[in-house]
mmCIF file of C-alpha atoms in Angstrom:
data_model
loop_
_atom_site.group_PDB
_atom_site.id
_atom_site.type_symbol
_atom_site.label_atom_id
_atom_site.label_comp_id
_atom_site.label_asym_id
_atom_site.label_seq_id
_atom_site.Cartn_x
_atom_site.Cartn_y
_atom_site.Cartn_z
ATOM 1 C CA MET A 971 -23.600 4.084 5.223
ATOM 2 C CA LYS A 972 -22.553 7.595 4.470
ATOM 3 C CA LYS A 973 -22.725 9.025 7.054
ATOM 4 C CA TYR A 974 -20.732 6.074 9.231
ATOM 5 C CA GLN A 975 -18.166 6.249 6.432
ATOM 6 C CA LYS A 976 -17.999 10.499 6.860
ATOM 7 C CA SER A 977 -18.062 9.444 10.418
ATOM 8 C CA VAL A 978 -15.209 7.760 10.405
ATOM 9 C CA ARG A 979 -13.393 9.975 8.002
ATOM 10 C CA PHE A 980 -14.090 12.680 11.059
ATOM 11 C CA PHE A 981 -12.877 10.574 13.610
ATOM 12 C CA PHE A 982 -9.531 9.937 11.919
ATOM 13 C CA LYS A 983 -8.353 14.177 10.696
ATOM 14 C CA LEU A 984 -9.502 15.163 14.447
ATOM 15 C CA LEU A 985 -7.333 12.646 15.771
ATOM 16 C CA ILE A 986 -4.506 13.045 13.387
ATOM 17 C CA SER A 987 -5.244 16.995 14.641
ATOM 18 C CA GLY A 988 -5.339 16.524 17.874
ATOM 19 C CA ILE A 989 -1.548 14.423 18.384
ATOM 20 C CA PHE A 990 -0.377 17.168 15.703
ATOM 21 C CA ILE A 991 -0.865 19.438 18.544
ATOM 22 C CA LEU A 992 -0.073 17.622 21.512
ATOM 23 C CA SER A 993 2.766 16.725 19.516
ATOM 24 C CA PHE A 994 4.621 20.090 18.213
ATOM 25 C CA SER A 995 3.251 21.533 22.024
ATOM 26 C CA LYS A 996 5.824 19.441 23.565
ATOM 27 C CA LEU A 997 8.547 19.616 20.832
ATOM 28 C CA SER A 998 8.955 22.772 22.276
ATOM 29 C CA HIS A 999 12.416 21.840 22.964
ATOM 30 C CA ILE A 1000 13.175 19.469 20.015
ATOM 31 C CA TYR A 1001 17.028 16.963 20.462
ATOM 32 C CA ALA A 1002 16.922 16.929 16.496
ATOM 33 C CA ILE A 1003 15.402 18.765 13.565
ATOM 34 C CA GLU A 1004 16.270 18.670 9.932
ATOM 35 C CA ILE A 1005 14.515 21.322 7.302
ATOM 36 C CA SER A 1006 14.957 20.236 3.599
ATOM 37 C CA LEU A 1007 13.477 22.631 0.423
ATOM 38 C CA ARG A 1008 13.929 20.316 -3.094
ATOM 39 C CA GLY A 1009 12.741 20.924 -5.871
ATOM 40 C CA ASN A 1010 12.152 19.101 -9.371
ATOM 41 C CA SER A 1011 11.177 20.595 -13.119
ATOM 42 C CA LEU A 1012 11.316 18.239 -15.308
ATOM 43 C CA PHE A 1013 10.969 18.242 -19.570
ATOM 44 C CA SER A 1014 9.184 15.166 -21.390
ATOM 45 C CA ALA A 1015 8.685 14.237 -25.183
ATOM 46 C CA PHE A 1016 5.778 11.475 -26.375
ATOM 47 C CA THR A 1017 6.439 10.322 -29.741
ATOM 48 C CA GLY A 1018 3.666 7.876 -31.025
ATOM 49 C CA LYS A 1019 1.136 7.720 -32.897
ATOM 50 C CA ASN A 1020 0.033 10.921 -29.998
ATOM 51 C CA ASN A 1021 2.915 13.532 -29.773
ATOM 52 C CA MET A 1022 2.981 14.933 -26.631
ATOM 53 C CA PHE A 1023 5.395 17.463 -24.669
ATOM 54 C CA MET A 1024 5.537 18.922 -21.429
ATOM 55 C CA PHE A 1025 7.162 20.919 -19.201
ATOM 56 C CA SER A 1026 6.724 20.674 -15.505
ATOM 57 C CA ILE A 1027 7.879 21.755 -11.799
ATOM 58 C CA ARG A 1028 6.558 18.585 -10.762
ATOM 59 C CA ASN A 1029 7.746 19.492 -7.162
ATOM 60 C CA LEU A 1030 9.267 22.429 -5.134
ATOM 61 C CA GLU A 1031 8.928 20.369 -1.539
ATOM 62 C CA LEU A 1032 9.692 21.677 2.162
ATOM 63 C CA SER A 1033 9.710 19.933 4.426
ATOM 64 C CA ALA A 1034 10.539 19.889 8.372
ATOM 65 C CA SER A 1035 11.496 16.365 11.119
ATOM 66 C CA GLY A 1036 12.201 16.623 14.390
ATOM 67 C CA GLY A 1037 11.210 14.484 17.569
ATOM 68 C CA ARG A 1038 11.637 14.719 21.474
ATOM 69 C CA GLY A 1039 12.167 10.999 23.624
ATOM 70 C CA PHE A 1040 9.652 9.065 22.307
ATOM 71 C CA LEU A 1041 8.147 11.169 19.697
ATOM 72 C CA PHE A 1042 9.017 11.229 15.972
ATOM 73 C CA ALA A 1043 6.431 14.034 14.026
ATOM 74 C CA LYS A 1044 7.520 14.962 10.571
ATOM 75 C CA GLY A 1045 5.819 17.060 7.599
ATOM 76 C CA GLU A 1046 5.941 17.710 3.869
ATOM 77 C CA LEU A 1047 4.206 20.235 1.460
ATOM 78 C CA ASP A 1048 4.459 19.548 -2.083
ATOM 79 C CA ILE A 1049 4.212 23.166 -4.042
ATOM 80 C CA GLN A 1050 3.032 22.582 -8.477
ATOM 81 C CA PRO A 1051 3.407 25.589 -9.299
ATOM 82 C CA ILE A 1052 3.791 25.108 -12.769
ATOM 83 C CA ASN A 1053 2.666 22.368 -14.887
ATOM 84 C CA LEU A 1054 2.443 23.022 -18.548
ATOM 85 C CA SER A 1055 1.689 20.106 -21.729
ATOM 86 C CA PHE A 1056 0.248 20.232 -25.295
ATOM 87 C CA PHE A 1057 -0.164 17.605 -27.783
ATOM 88 C CA THR A 1058 1.163 17.682 -31.742
ATOM 89 C CA ASP A 1059 -1.551 15.430 -32.709
ATOM 90 C CA ALA A 1060 -5.257 14.926 -30.892
ATOM 91 C CA ILE A 1061 -6.158 12.469 -28.335
ATOM 92 C CA GLU A 1062 -9.790 10.932 -28.277
ATOM 93 C CA LYS A 1063 -12.003 10.876 -25.393
ATOM 94 C CA LYS A 1064 -12.487 7.298 -26.983
ATOM 95 C CA ASN A 1065 -8.512 6.211 -26.381
ATOM 96 C CA SER A 1066 -8.487 4.703 -22.509
ATOM 97 C CA GLU A 1067 -5.379 3.342 -23.261
ATOM 98 C CA MET A 1068 -4.303 6.479 -23.989
ATOM 99 C CA GLN A 1069 -5.783 7.877 -20.472
ATOM 100 C CA ASP A 1070 -5.086 5.668 -18.409
ATOM 101 C CA PHE A 1071 -1.515 5.799 -20.038
ATOM 102 C CA LEU A 1072 -1.366 9.959 -19.414
ATOM 103 C CA THR A 1073 -2.669 9.095 -15.343
ATOM 104 C CA SER A 1074 -0.225 7.282 -14.828
ATOM 105 C CA GLN A 1075 2.262 9.950 -16.118
ATOM 106 C CA VAL A 1076 1.109 13.320 -15.302
ATOM 107 C CA ALA A 1077 0.930 14.176 -11.578
ATOM 108 C CA GLY A 1078 -2.152 16.022 -9.668
ATOM 109 C CA ARG A 1079 -3.070 19.048 -10.430
ATOM 110 C CA GLU A 1080 -3.846 20.345 -7.020
ATOM 111 C CA PHE A 1081 -1.145 23.755 -6.450
ATOM 112 C CA PHE A 1082 -0.603 22.756 -3.317
ATOM 113 C CA ARG A 1083 -0.541 18.925 -1.222
ATOM 114 C CA ALA A 1084 0.886 17.615 1.811
ATOM 115 C CA LYS A 1085 2.756 14.334 1.776
ATOM 116 C CA GLU A 1086 3.816 13.076 4.598
ATOM 117 C CA VAL A 1087 2.745 14.818 7.253
ATOM 118 C CA TYR A 1088 2.504 11.946 10.173
ATOM 119 C CA VAL A 1089 3.842 11.437 14.367
ATOM 120 C CA SER A 1090 4.953 8.740 15.764
ATOM 121 C CA THR A 1091 6.612 6.278 18.722
ATOM 122 C CA ARG A 1092 10.005 5.532 18.665
ATOM 123 C CA GLY A 1093 12.540 3.757 20.505
ATOM 124 C CA LEU A 1094 9.982 2.146 22.651
ATOM 125 C CA PRO A 1095 10.262 -1.882 23.333
ATOM 126 C CA PHE A 1096 8.625 -4.536 20.203
ATOM 127 C CA PHE A 1097 5.896 -2.197 18.834
ATOM 128 C CA ARG A 1098 5.940 1.837 16.822
ATOM 129 C CA ILE A 1099 2.564 3.175 15.973
ATOM 130 C CA THR A 1100 1.903 6.075 13.439
ATOM 131 C CA LEU A 1101 -1.092 8.499 13.032
ATOM 132 C CA GLY A 1102 -0.971 10.673 9.449
ATOM 133 C CA ARG A 1103 -0.227 10.425 6.270
ATOM 134 C CA PHE A 1104 1.605 8.283 5.011
ATOM 135 C CA TYR A 1105 2.590 5.491 2.706
ATOM 136 C CA GLY A 1106 0.895 2.368 1.799
ATOM 137 C CA ALA A 1107 3.228 -0.516 2.699
ATOM 138 C CA VAL A 1108 3.745 -1.881 -0.223
ATOM 139 C CA GLY A 1109 7.243 -2.023 -1.183
ATOM 140 C CA ASN A 1110 10.059 0.425 -1.511
ATOM 141 C CA ALA A 1111 8.580 1.635 -4.923
ATOM 142 C CA ASN A 1112 6.096 3.453 -3.684
ATOM 143 C CA SER A 1113 7.721 5.181 -1.048
ATOM 144 C CA GLN A 1114 10.829 6.192 -2.511
ATOM 145 C CA LYS A 1115 10.782 10.168 -3.126
ATOM 146 C CA PHE A 1116 12.464 11.844 -6.402
ATOM 147 C CA TRP A 1117 15.174 12.409 -4.570
ATOM 148 C CA ILE A 1118 15.793 8.965 -3.764
ATOM 149 C CA ARG A 1119 14.431 7.199 -6.946
ATOM 150 C CA ASN A 1120 17.115 5.863 -10.287
ATOM 151 C CA PHE A 1121 14.322 7.216 -12.047
ATOM 152 C CA VAL A 1122 12.108 10.148 -13.074
ATOM 153 C CA GLU A 1123 8.895 8.271 -12.396
ATOM 154 C CA ARG A 1124 8.112 5.230 -10.354
ATOM 155 C CA PRO A 1125 7.783 1.806 -11.632
ATOM 156 C CA PHE A 1126 4.462 1.360 -14.483
ATOM 157 C CA THR A 1127 2.646 -1.236 -12.112
ATOM 158 C CA VAL A 1128 2.958 1.487 -9.046
ATOM 159 C CA ARG A 1129 2.119 4.398 -11.435
ATOM 160 C CA TYR A 1130 -1.036 2.121 -13.066
ATOM 161 C CA PHE A 1131 -2.984 1.011 -10.304
ATOM 162 C CA PHE A 1132 -1.572 4.348 -7.598
ATOM 163 C CA GLY A 1133 -1.156 6.660 -10.016
ATOM 164 C CA GLN A 1134 2.267 9.439 -9.817
ATOM 165 C CA ASN A 1135 2.179 9.795 -6.361
ATOM 166 C CA GLY A 1136 2.009 6.792 -5.211
ATOM 167 C CA PHE A 1137 -0.428 4.755 -2.305
ATOM 168 C CA LEU A 1138 -0.537 7.882 0.178
ATOM 169 C CA ASP A 1139 -3.142 8.133 2.675
ATOM 170 C CA ASP A 1140 -4.460 9.326 5.686
ATOM 171 C CA GLY A 1141 -4.216 6.868 8.670
ATOM 172 C CA LEU A 1142 -2.919 4.458 11.543
ATOM 173 C CA GLU A 1143 -0.202 1.876 11.802
ATOM 174 C CA ILE A 1144 0.962 -0.972 13.940
ATOM 175 C CA SER A 1145 4.423 -1.735 13.595
ATOM 176 C CA LEU A 1146 5.729 -5.053 15.455
ATOM 177 C CA PHE A 1147 9.663 -5.902 15.889
ATOM 178 C CA PRO A 1148 9.719 -9.556 17.631
ATOM 179 C CA PRO A 1149 12.501 -10.166 18.866
ATOM 180 C CA LEU A 1150 15.080 -11.691 16.659
ATOM 181 C CA PRO A 1151 18.724 -11.434 16.006
ATOM 182 C CA TRP A 1152 17.602 -9.657 12.158
ATOM 183 C CA THR A 1153 15.427 -6.954 11.586
ATOM 184 C CA PHE A 1154 11.854 -8.224 10.744
ATOM 185 C CA GLU A 1155 8.451 -6.669 10.742
ATOM 186 C CA ILE A 1156 5.036 -6.651 11.039
ATOM 187 C CA VAL A 1157 3.101 -4.223 9.668
ATOM 188 C CA GLY A 1158 -0.722 -3.543 9.571
ATOM 189 C CA GLN A 1159 -2.400 -0.202 8.567
ATOM 190 C CA ILE A 1160 -5.527 1.865 7.884
ATOM 191 C CA PHE A 1161 -6.731 3.962 6.076
ATOM 192 C CA ASP A 1162 -10.108 6.194 5.622
ATOM 193 C CA GLY A 1163 -9.836 7.133 1.583
ATOM 194 C CA SER A 1164 -9.382 10.983 2.088
ATOM 195 C CA VAL A 1165 -7.096 10.780 -0.567
ATOM 196 C CA LYS A 1166 -7.937 8.914 -4.129
ATOM 197 C CA SER A 1167 -4.744 7.211 -4.378
ATOM 198 C CA TRP A 1168 -5.988 4.541 -6.638
ATOM 199 C CA ALA A 1169 -5.003 5.928 -9.448
ATOM 200 C CA SER A 1170 -8.621 6.652 -12.357
ATOM 201 C CA LYS A 1171 -10.631 4.032 -9.980
ATOM 202 C CA GLY A 1172 -11.769 6.304 -7.534
ATOM 203 C CA SER A 1173 -11.100 6.961 -4.480
ATOM 204 C CA PHE A 1174 -11.991 4.495 -1.726
ATOM 205 C CA ASP A 1175 -13.743 4.148 2.067
ATOM 206 C CA LEU A 1176 -11.428 2.247 4.046
ATOM 207 C CA THR A 1177 -8.263 0.290 3.358
ATOM 208 C CA TYR A 1178 -6.661 -2.361 5.213
ATOM 209 C CA LEU A 1179 -3.516 -3.378 5.131
ATOM 210 C CA LEU A 1180 -1.092 -6.070 6.369
ATOM 211 C CA ALA A 1181 2.355 -6.403 5.376
ATOM 212 C CA ILE A 1182 5.952 -8.534 6.411
ATOM 213 C CA ARG A 1183 9.449 -6.351 5.963
ATOM 214 C CA ASN A 1184 12.391 -8.116 6.695
ATOM 215 C CA TYR A 1185 15.999 -6.082 6.315
ATOM 216 C CA PHE A 1186 19.516 -7.648 6.954
ATOM 217 C CA GLY A 1187 22.091 -5.102 6.404
ATOM 218 C CA GLU A 1188 26.278 -3.677 7.302
ATOM 219 C CA GLU A 1189 28.105 -1.356 6.223
ATOM 220 C CA ASP A 1190 28.617 -2.272 2.945
ATOM 221 C CA ILE A 1191 25.951 -4.830 1.843
ATOM 222 C CA SER A 1192 21.697 -4.653 2.560
ATOM 223 C CA GLY A 1193 19.172 -5.836 1.184
ATOM 224 C CA GLY A 1194 15.925 -7.654 2.475
ATOM 225 C CA PHE A 1195 11.934 -8.400 1.287
ATOM 226 C CA SER A 1196 8.760 -7.429 0.921
ATOM 227 C CA LEU A 1197 5.361 -9.118 0.946
ATOM 228 C CA PHE A 1198 1.844 -7.682 1.445
ATOM 229 C CA TRP A 1199 -1.961 -8.063 0.714
ATOM 230 C CA ALA A 1200 -4.530 -4.773 1.240
ATOM 231 C CA VAL A 1201 -8.135 -4.315 0.048
ATOM 232 C CA GLY A 1202 -10.804 -1.550 -0.188
ATOM 233 C CA LYS A 1203 -13.884 -0.640 -1.366
ATOM 234 C CA ASN A 1204 -14.369 1.848 -3.864
ATOM 235 C CA PHE A 1205 -16.381 4.342 -2.876
ATOM 236 C CA ALA A 1206 -19.120 4.538 -5.506
ATOM 237 C CA SER A 1207 -21.306 1.944 -5.643
ATOM 238 C CA GLN A 1208 -23.209 0.669 -8.554
ATOM 239 C CA ARG A 1209 -26.336 -0.563 -9.033
ATOM 240 C CA LEU A 1210 -27.561 -3.481 -11.054
ATOM 241 C CA VAL A 1211 -31.175 -4.205 -12.385
ATOM 242 C CA ALA A 1212 -31.283 -7.656 -12.802
ATOM 243 C CA LYS A 1213 -34.492 -9.591 -14.256
ATOM 244 C CA GLY A 1214 -37.010 -6.200 -12.352
ATOM 245 C CA THR A 1215 -35.019 -6.239 -9.224
ATOM 246 C CA GLN A 1216 -32.463 -3.749 -7.822
ATOM 247 C CA ILE A 1217 -29.260 -5.326 -6.676
ATOM 248 C CA ALA A 1218 -26.220 -2.377 -4.532
ATOM 249 C CA SER A 1219 -22.492 -4.031 -4.890
ATOM 250 C CA ASP A 1220 -19.774 -1.910 -5.021
ATOM 251 C CA ASN A 1221 -17.110 -2.641 -6.354
ATOM 252 C CA LEU A 1222 -13.829 -4.401 -4.567
ATOM 253 C CA SER A 1223 -10.202 -3.454 -5.250
ATOM 254 C CA GLU A 1224 -7.801 -6.789 -3.625
ATOM 255 C CA PHE A 1225 -3.779 -6.783 -4.007
ATOM 256 C CA PHE A 1226 -1.260 -9.228 -3.310
ATOM 257 C CA GLY A 1227 2.599 -8.449 -3.955
ATOM 258 C CA GLY A 1228 5.774 -8.434 -2.941
ATOM 259 C CA ASP A 1229 9.381 -6.505 -3.235
ATOM 260 C CA ALA A 1230 13.529 -7.446 -2.732
ATOM 261 C CA SER A 1231 16.583 -5.462 -2.194
ATOM 262 C CA PHE A 1232 19.959 -5.877 -3.177
ATOM 263 C CA ASN A 1233 22.895 -3.158 -1.980
ATOM 264 C CA PHE A 1234 26.935 -3.045 -2.119
ATOM 265 C CA GLN A 1235 26.918 0.119 -2.132
ATOM 266 C CA PRO A 1236 27.967 2.307 -3.235
ATOM 267 C CA TYR A 1237 28.758 0.688 -6.854
ATOM 268 C CA PHE A 1238 25.344 -2.025 -7.559
ATOM 269 C CA SER A 1239 21.691 -1.694 -6.127
ATOM 270 C CA MET A 1240 18.810 -3.408 -7.364
ATOM 271 C CA ASN A 1241 15.338 -3.816 -6.213
ATOM 272 C CA VAL A 1242 12.521 -5.767 -8.531
ATOM 273 C CA GLY A 1243 8.382 -6.307 -7.130
ATOM 274 C CA TYR A 1244 5.546 -7.831 -7.848
ATOM 275 C CA ILE A 1245 1.963 -6.560 -8.161
ATOM 276 C CA LEU A 1246 -1.072 -8.486 -9.114
ATOM 277 C CA ARG A 1247 -4.875 -6.771 -7.918
ATOM 278 C CA ARG A 1248 -8.292 -8.359 -8.244
ATOM 279 C CA PHE A 1249 -10.347 -5.100 -8.933
ATOM 280 C CA GLN A 1250 -14.038 -6.076 -8.597
ATOM 281 C CA SER A 1251 -17.387 -4.972 -9.825
ATOM 282 C CA PRO A 1252 -21.134 -5.525 -10.296
ATOM 283 C CA THR A 1253 -20.773 -7.515 -13.599
ATOM 284 C CA ILE A 1254 -16.715 -7.858 -15.263
ATOM 285 C CA LEU A 1255 -13.484 -9.146 -12.547
ATOM 286 C CA ASP A 1256 -10.524 -7.923 -13.601
ATOM 287 C CA VAL A 1257 -7.350 -9.591 -12.396
ATOM 288 C CA GLU A 1258 -3.820 -7.568 -13.724
ATOM 289 C CA ALA A 1259 -0.344 -7.765 -12.404
ATOM 290 C CA GLY A 1260 2.920 -6.284 -13.146
ATOM 291 C CA LEU A 1261 6.588 -7.092 -12.812
ATOM 292 C CA TYR A 1262 9.638 -4.426 -12.545
ATOM 293 C CA SER A 1263 12.463 -4.731 -12.071
ATOM 294 C CA GLU A 1264 15.166 -2.179 -11.487
ATOM 295 C CA PHE A 1265 19.706 -2.218 -11.675
ATOM 296 C CA ASN A 1266 21.775 1.029 -11.493
ATOM 297 C CA VAL A 1267 25.318 0.642 -11.596
ATOM 298 C CA ASN A 1268 27.373 4.111 -9.814
ATOM 299 C CA PRO A 1269 31.091 3.153 -11.333
ATOM 300 C CA VAL A 1270 31.458 6.711 -9.796
ATOM 301 C CA ARG A 1271 30.470 9.108 -7.181
ATOM 302 C CA PHE A 1272 28.950 11.544 -8.940
ATOM 303 C CA PHE A 1273 27.864 9.537 -12.259
ATOM 304 C CA SER A 1274 24.766 6.586 -12.372
ATOM 305 C CA VAL A 1275 23.451 4.059 -15.372
ATOM 306 C CA GLY A 1276 19.830 2.580 -14.014
ATOM 307 C CA LEU A 1277 18.269 -0.827 -15.959
ATOM 308 C CA ARG A 1278 14.607 -0.950 -15.535
ATOM 309 C CA PRO A 1279 12.734 -3.618 -18.049
ATOM 310 C CA GLU A 1280 8.710 -4.469 -16.419
ATOM 311 C CA ILE A 1281 6.336 -7.086 -17.767
ATOM 312 C CA PHE A 1282 2.402 -5.217 -17.164
ATOM 313 C CA GLY A 1283 0.133 -8.394 -18.321
ATOM 314 C CA ILE A 1284 0.769 -11.360 -16.146
ATOM 315 C CA PRO A 1285 -1.456 -11.822 -15.930
ATOM 316 C CA ARG A 1286 -4.300 -9.457 -17.305
ATOM 317 C CA ILE A 1287 -7.743 -11.035 -17.568
ATOM 318 C CA ARG A 1288 -11.477 -9.731 -17.608
ATOM 319 C CA GLU A 1289 -13.759 -12.008 -16.870
ATOM 320 C CA PHE A 1290 -17.573 -11.429 -17.334
ATOM 321 C CA GLU A 1291 -20.761 -12.396 -14.557
ATOM 322 C CA GLU A 1292 -22.293 -13.694 -17.662
ATOM 323 C CA GLY A 1293 -19.343 -15.838 -18.793
ATOM 324 C CA GLY A 1294 -16.635 -16.173 -20.590
ATOM 325 C CA SER A 1295 -13.024 -13.794 -20.571
ATOM 326 C CA GLN A 1296 -11.124 -12.100 -21.961
ATOM 327 C CA ASN A 1297 -7.514 -11.370 -21.972
ATOM 328 C CA LEU A 1298 -6.440 -7.825 -22.332
ATOM 329 C CA PRO A 1299 -2.743 -6.703 -23.739
ATOM 330 C CA GLN A 1300 0.457 -6.690 -21.957
ATOM 331 C CA ILE A 1301 2.402 -4.125 -22.006
ATOM 332 C CA PHE A 1302 6.443 -4.199 -21.974
ATOM 333 C CA GLU A 1303 8.506 -1.832 -21.343
ATOM 334 C CA LEU A 1304 12.359 -0.698 -20.436
ATOM 335 C CA SER A 1305 13.794 3.182 -19.563
ATOM 336 C CA ILE A 1306 17.527 3.303 -18.888
ATOM 337 C CA SER A 1307 18.882 6.632 -17.216
ATOM 338 C CA ALA A 1308 22.029 8.110 -16.706
ATOM 339 C CA THR A 1309 22.385 11.129 -13.703
ATOM 340 C CA PHE A 1310 24.795 13.297 -12.441
ATOM 341 C CA SER A 1311 25.498 14.504 -9.508
ATOM 342 C CA ALA A 1312 26.389 17.426 -8.262
ATOM 343 C CA TYR A 1313 28.586 18.616 -4.801
ATOM 344 C CA GLU A 1314 25.839 16.052 -3.479
ATOM 345 C CA ILE A 1315 22.904 19.078 -3.880
ATOM 346 C CA ALA A 1316 21.814 18.287 -6.994
ATOM 347 C CA LYS A 1317 20.958 16.658 -9.622
ATOM 348 C CA ILE A 1318 20.521 16.631 -13.586
ATOM 349 C CA ARG A 1319 19.172 12.973 -15.404
ATOM 350 C CA LEU A 1320 18.981 11.365 -18.568
ATOM 351 C CA GLN A 1321 16.086 9.035 -19.334
ATOM 352 C CA TRP A 1322 15.035 6.815 -22.258
ATOM 353 C CA THR A 1323 11.347 4.701 -21.713
ATOM 354 C CA GLY A 1324 10.396 2.867 -24.685
ATOM 355 C CA ASN A 1325 6.475 1.533 -25.225
ATOM 356 C CA PHE A 1326 7.044 -2.274 -26.926
ATOM 357 C CA SER A 1327 3.304 -3.476 -26.778
ATOM 358 C CA GLU A 1328 0.204 -1.682 -27.370
ATOM 359 C CA ALA A 1329 0.281 0.402 -30.756
ATOM 360 C CA SER A 1330 -2.197 3.426 -29.119
ATOM 361 C CA LEU A 1331 0.656 4.361 -26.295
ATOM 362 C CA PRO A 1332 3.736 6.352 -26.799
ATOM 363 C CA GLN A 1333 6.515 4.396 -27.709
ATOM 364 C CA ASN A 1334 9.118 6.488 -27.093
ATOM 365 C CA ILE A 1335 9.880 8.864 -23.956
ATOM 366 C CA PHE A 1336 12.638 11.593 -23.276
ATOM 367 C CA TYR A 1337 12.878 12.609 -19.810
ATOM 368 C CA LEU A 1338 14.677 15.582 -19.268
ATOM 369 C CA GLN A 1339 14.426 15.800 -15.460
ATOM 370 C CA THR A 1340 17.198 18.647 -13.276
ATOM 371 C CA MET A 1341 16.946 18.332 -9.022
ATOM 372 C CA PHE A 1342 18.268 20.304 -5.826
ATOM 373 C CA GLU A 1343 18.217 19.362 -2.466
ATOM 374 C CA LEU A 1344 18.711 22.686 0.438
ATOM 375 C CA ARG A 1345 19.286 21.612 3.310
#
């Protein structure tokens, strides 16, 4: 089984490398190219049962994209040069809730990280093919970058399930566009599990995802919705010993969900999403889901205010193989942000996030974020 898994991953990497070499050799005379450099520094303070202060230059992101004919290529390199944190109180290792929370908050420790790197077709009738590293179609909140978001981080539900960087992996995507008077898309994705995307639950082998997206839009009003289903098998299989017999069993995660958005440019935007996960291990079945909503008001061009209430744990149940179940505590969060923009190249954001549930989690989180974009 492991030889098969390695063969699949090797095939993906070889195919992606070959397509990129071929694509960029053909893009020697690119019709349109865009190069940008974005920076993101963050100071955060967690106060509550455990106190922590952290400063990080979280992102220094260099991206380039261009296309010729029916091909489009994009590459992003994310550099994380500084990530400092210290605790005023010791955190016990057995405090799993606090560890899960920090996993969902703190970005990865890689100094260099390739983010979106893919080749995609453009302009072909009724379908599009994408190959490389790209975001899973689990909602807009997963794929939005720090420069576009109205909040410092992704919603808690997305961070908890997929980590700070979201669901991002190497794979293949095929999108179909039926000939309709509005934009309707059917998306199929296969990921090989090269990137550890799914938070603390471990890396996955092949992951399959199916989604539908529906969009509408005019100059001032736009919106849409999406629905998705995804399933992935955990790389680390477990073995049980039941009455002297060894039983091999793989952990399995299955996701259902969707989101909806509405924009009244440039004054108001909103996004609502729901994600449910069934995590099956040999002895336990965890069913967890989160509902998040984001509202942003932009009264003037250089200033906006965001509000994001979230409920994680509708439901949140643990079922045991030998029988019985346990209701796990819900997590409530409320985030309020204020963003100031300067000349469309720099932003400063102040944000407060309050946690109103488990006492083991931080009760208040304060952020000061500075960003820039050069094109």
